[in-house]
PDB file of C-alpha atoms in Angstrom:
ATOM      1  CA  MET A  12     136.596  91.440 112.374  1.00 43.00           C
ATOM      2  CA  ASN A  13     134.835  91.982 109.550  1.00 59.00           C
ATOM      3  CA  ASP A  14     131.697  94.579 110.280  1.00 76.00           C
ATOM      4  CA  LYS A  15     130.711  94.188 106.492  1.00 84.00           C
ATOM      5  CA  LYS A  16     127.198  94.076 106.091  1.00 91.00           C
ATOM      6  CA  PHE A  17     125.633  91.143 103.543  1.00 95.00           C
ATOM      7  CA  GLU A  18     122.668  90.238 102.228  1.00 97.00           C
ATOM      8  CA  MET A  19     121.766  86.312 101.037  1.00 98.00           C
ATOM      9  CA  ILE A  20     119.614  86.553  97.498  1.00 98.00           C
ATOM     10  CA  PHE A  21     117.612  83.407  96.942  1.00 98.00           C
ATOM     11  CA  CYS A  22     116.489  83.259  93.603  1.00 98.00           C
ATOM     12  CA  VAL A  23     113.977  80.715  92.705  1.00 96.00           C
ATOM     13  CA  VAL A  24     113.555  79.342  88.218  1.00 95.00           C
ATOM     14  CA  ASN A  25     112.832  76.587  86.102  1.00 93.00           C
ATOM     15  CA  ALA A  26     115.529  74.137  86.231  1.00 95.00           C
ATOM     16  CA  GLY A  27     118.026  74.906  83.366  1.00 96.00           C
ATOM     17  CA  PHE A  28     118.369  78.663  83.781  1.00 97.00           C
ATOM     18  CA  SER A  29     120.576  78.555  86.695  1.00 97.00           C
ATOM     19  CA  GLU A  30     123.115  80.438  84.331  1.00 97.00           C
ATOM     20  CA  ILE A  31     121.527  83.063  83.463  1.00 97.00           C
ATOM     21  CA  VAL A  32     120.720  83.729  86.900  1.00 98.00           C
ATOM     22  CA  MET A  33     124.478  83.462  87.727  1.00 98.00           C
ATOM     23  CA  GLU A  34     125.482  85.015  84.392  1.00 98.00           C
ATOM     24  CA  ALA A  35     123.836  88.416  85.266  1.00 98.00           C
ATOM     25  CA  ALA A  36     123.997  88.373  89.008  1.00 98.00           C
ATOM     26  CA  ARG A  37     128.180  87.660  88.384  1.00 98.00           C
ATOM     27  CA  ASP A  38     127.967  91.324  85.667  1.00 98.00           C
ATOM     28  CA  ALA A  39     126.238  92.920  88.761  1.00 98.00           C
ATOM     29  CA  GLY A  40     129.583  92.060  90.760  1.00 97.00           C
ATOM     30  CA  ALA A  41     127.531  89.402  92.521  1.00 97.00           C
ATOM     31  CA  LYS A  42     131.436  86.949  92.989  1.00 94.00           C
ATOM     32  CA  GLY A  43     129.109  83.359  93.049  1.00 93.00           C
ATOM     33  CA  GLY A  44     126.617  80.956  94.252  1.00 96.00           C
ATOM     34  CA  THR A  45     124.737  78.124  95.376  1.00 97.00           C
ATOM     35  CA  VAL A  46     122.433  76.292  93.435  1.00 98.00           C
ATOM     36  CA  ILE A  47     120.140  73.575  94.779  1.00 97.00           C
ATOM     37  CA  HIS A  48     117.329  71.465  92.439  1.00 96.00           C
ATOM     38  CA  GLY A  49     113.912  71.553  94.239  1.00 93.00           C
ATOM     39  CA  ARG A  50     110.580  71.026  93.356  1.00 88.00           C
ATOM     40  CA  GLY A  51     107.660  73.553  92.730  1.00 80.00           C
ATOM     41  CA  THR A  52     104.231  73.482  93.973  1.00 77.00           C
ATOM     42  CA  ALA A  53     101.737  76.012  92.874  1.00 68.00           C
ATOM     43  CA  ASN A  54      97.779  75.425  92.461  1.00 71.00           C
ATOM     44  CA  LYS A  55      95.433  76.720  88.963  1.00 74.00           C
ATOM     45  CA  ASP A  56      94.323  80.060  91.316  1.00 79.00           C
ATOM     46  CA  ALA A  57      97.525  81.175  90.856  1.00 70.00           C
ATOM     47  CA  GLU A  58      98.635  79.812  87.403  1.00 71.00           C
ATOM     48  CA  GLU A  59      95.546  81.519  86.226  1.00 78.00           C
ATOM     49  CA  LYS A  60      96.561  84.274  87.987  1.00 79.00           C
ATOM     50  CA  PHE A  61     100.221  84.679  87.129  1.00 72.00           C
ATOM     51  CA  ARG A  62      99.318  83.550  83.339  1.00 74.00           C
ATOM     52  CA  ILE A  63     101.602  81.389  84.079  1.00 69.00           C
ATOM     53  CA  THR A  64     102.348  77.895  83.580  1.00 69.00           C
ATOM     54  CA  VAL A  65     104.237  76.131  87.243  1.00 67.00           C
ATOM     55  CA  GLN A  66     107.178  73.938  85.638  1.00 71.00           C
ATOM     56  CA  PRO A  67     107.683  71.354  88.914  1.00 81.00           C
ATOM     57  CA  ASP A  68     111.939  70.976  88.328  1.00 91.00           C
ATOM     58  CA  LYS A  69     113.223  74.408  89.388  1.00 94.00           C
ATOM     59  CA  GLU A  70     116.270  75.810  90.503  1.00 97.00           C
ATOM     60  CA  ILE A  71     117.028  77.688  93.617  1.00 98.00           C
ATOM     61  CA  ILE A  72     119.954  80.178  93.447  1.00 98.00           C
ATOM     62  CA  MET A  73     121.357  81.385  96.949  1.00 98.00           C
ATOM     63  CA  ILE A  74     124.319  84.219  96.260  1.00 98.00           C
ATOM     64  CA  ILE A  75     125.456  86.440  99.400  1.00 96.00           C
ATOM     65  CA  VAL A  76     126.817  89.703  98.593  1.00 96.00           C
ATOM     66  CA  PRO A  77     127.381  93.002 100.583  1.00 95.00           C
ATOM     67  CA  GLU A  78     124.476  94.883 101.107  1.00 95.00           C
ATOM     68  CA  GLU A  79     125.459  97.252  98.977  1.00 96.00           C
ATOM     69  CA  ILE A  80     125.460  96.233  95.765  1.00 97.00           C
ATOM     70  CA  LYS A  81     122.206  93.668  96.773  1.00 98.00           C
ATOM     71  CA  ASP A  82     119.903  95.870  94.893  1.00 98.00           C
ATOM     72  CA  ASN A  83     121.301  96.619  91.861  1.00 98.00           C
ATOM     73  CA  VAL A  84     122.245  92.753  91.570  1.00 98.00           C
ATOM     74  CA  MET A  85     118.455  91.907  92.684  1.00 98.00           C
ATOM     75  CA  ASN A  86     117.647  94.248  89.784  1.00 97.00           C
ATOM     76  CA  ALA A  87     120.063  93.187  86.860  1.00 98.00           C
ATOM     77  CA  ILE A  88     118.604  89.227  88.331  1.00 97.00           C
ATOM     78  CA  TYR A  89     114.810  90.606  87.356  1.00 96.00           C
ATOM     79  CA  ASN A  90     115.480  92.076  83.730  1.00 96.00           C
ATOM     80  CA  GLU A  91     117.771  88.357  82.432  1.00 96.00           C
ATOM     81  CA  ALA A  92     115.807  85.541  85.034  1.00 96.00           C
ATOM     82  CA  GLY A  93     112.304  87.241  85.783  1.00 92.00           C
ATOM     83  CA  LEU A  94     108.389  86.636  85.738  1.00 88.00           C
ATOM     84  CA  ASN A  95     107.706  87.108  82.756  1.00 90.00           C
ATOM     85  CA  THR A  96     111.069  85.058  80.721  1.00 92.00           C
ATOM     86  CA  PRO A  97     110.514  81.807  80.130  1.00 92.00           C
ATOM     87  CA  SER A  98     112.833  80.910  83.598  1.00 93.00           C
ATOM     88  CA  GLN A  99     109.964  82.908  85.979  1.00 90.00           C
ATOM     89  CA  GLY A 100     112.072  83.668  88.205  1.00 93.00           C
ATOM     90  CA  ILE A 101     111.315  84.764  91.099  1.00 94.00           C
ATOM     91  CA  ALA A 102     114.093  86.701  93.791  1.00 96.00           C
ATOM     92  CA  PHE A 103     113.963  87.844  97.890  1.00 97.00           C
ATOM     93  CA  SER A 104     116.959  88.510  99.963  1.00 98.00           C
ATOM     94  CA  VAL A 105     117.031  87.943 103.436  1.00 97.00           C
ATOM     95  CA  SER A 106     120.436  89.848 105.633  1.00 96.00           C
ATOM     96  CA  VAL A 107     123.105  88.063 106.786  1.00 95.00           C
ATOM     97  CA  ASN A 108     123.896  87.702 110.477  1.00 91.00           C
ATOM     98  CA  ARG A 109     126.885  86.452 110.467  1.00 86.00           C
ATOM     99  CA  ALA A 110     129.402  84.893 107.565  1.00 83.00           C
ATOM    100  CA  VAL A 111     133.179  83.395 107.955  1.00 83.00           C
ATOM    101  CA  GLY A 112     134.747  81.966 104.615  1.00 81.00           C
ATOM    102  CA  LEU A 113     134.049  84.812 102.327  1.00 75.00           C
ATOM    103  CA  SER A 114     137.098  86.520 100.892  1.00 67.00           C
ATOM    104  CA  GLU A 115     136.255  89.604  98.558  1.00 61.00           C
TER     105      GLU A 115
END
């Protein structure tokens, strides 16, 4: 049984920016990810507070990485696709309790 711990990184960006996220993640050691298309919502107060305009079409990128590289991957993603970039990305991670089918 593999005792290696994994984290799932979720990154939500404006449509068309998933490749920038994946390139940054790969450069930091991630192997690949899955992109899901979605729609974002925000109220006008949030747009004014963060000084952003919410583009409704979004891409959600899910990337499973070994726990020890999670911070490096998230920092790389934020530097290339964070809120202060045209992609207006946010990222967060959650622990993965069990994973099967992953290869090194």
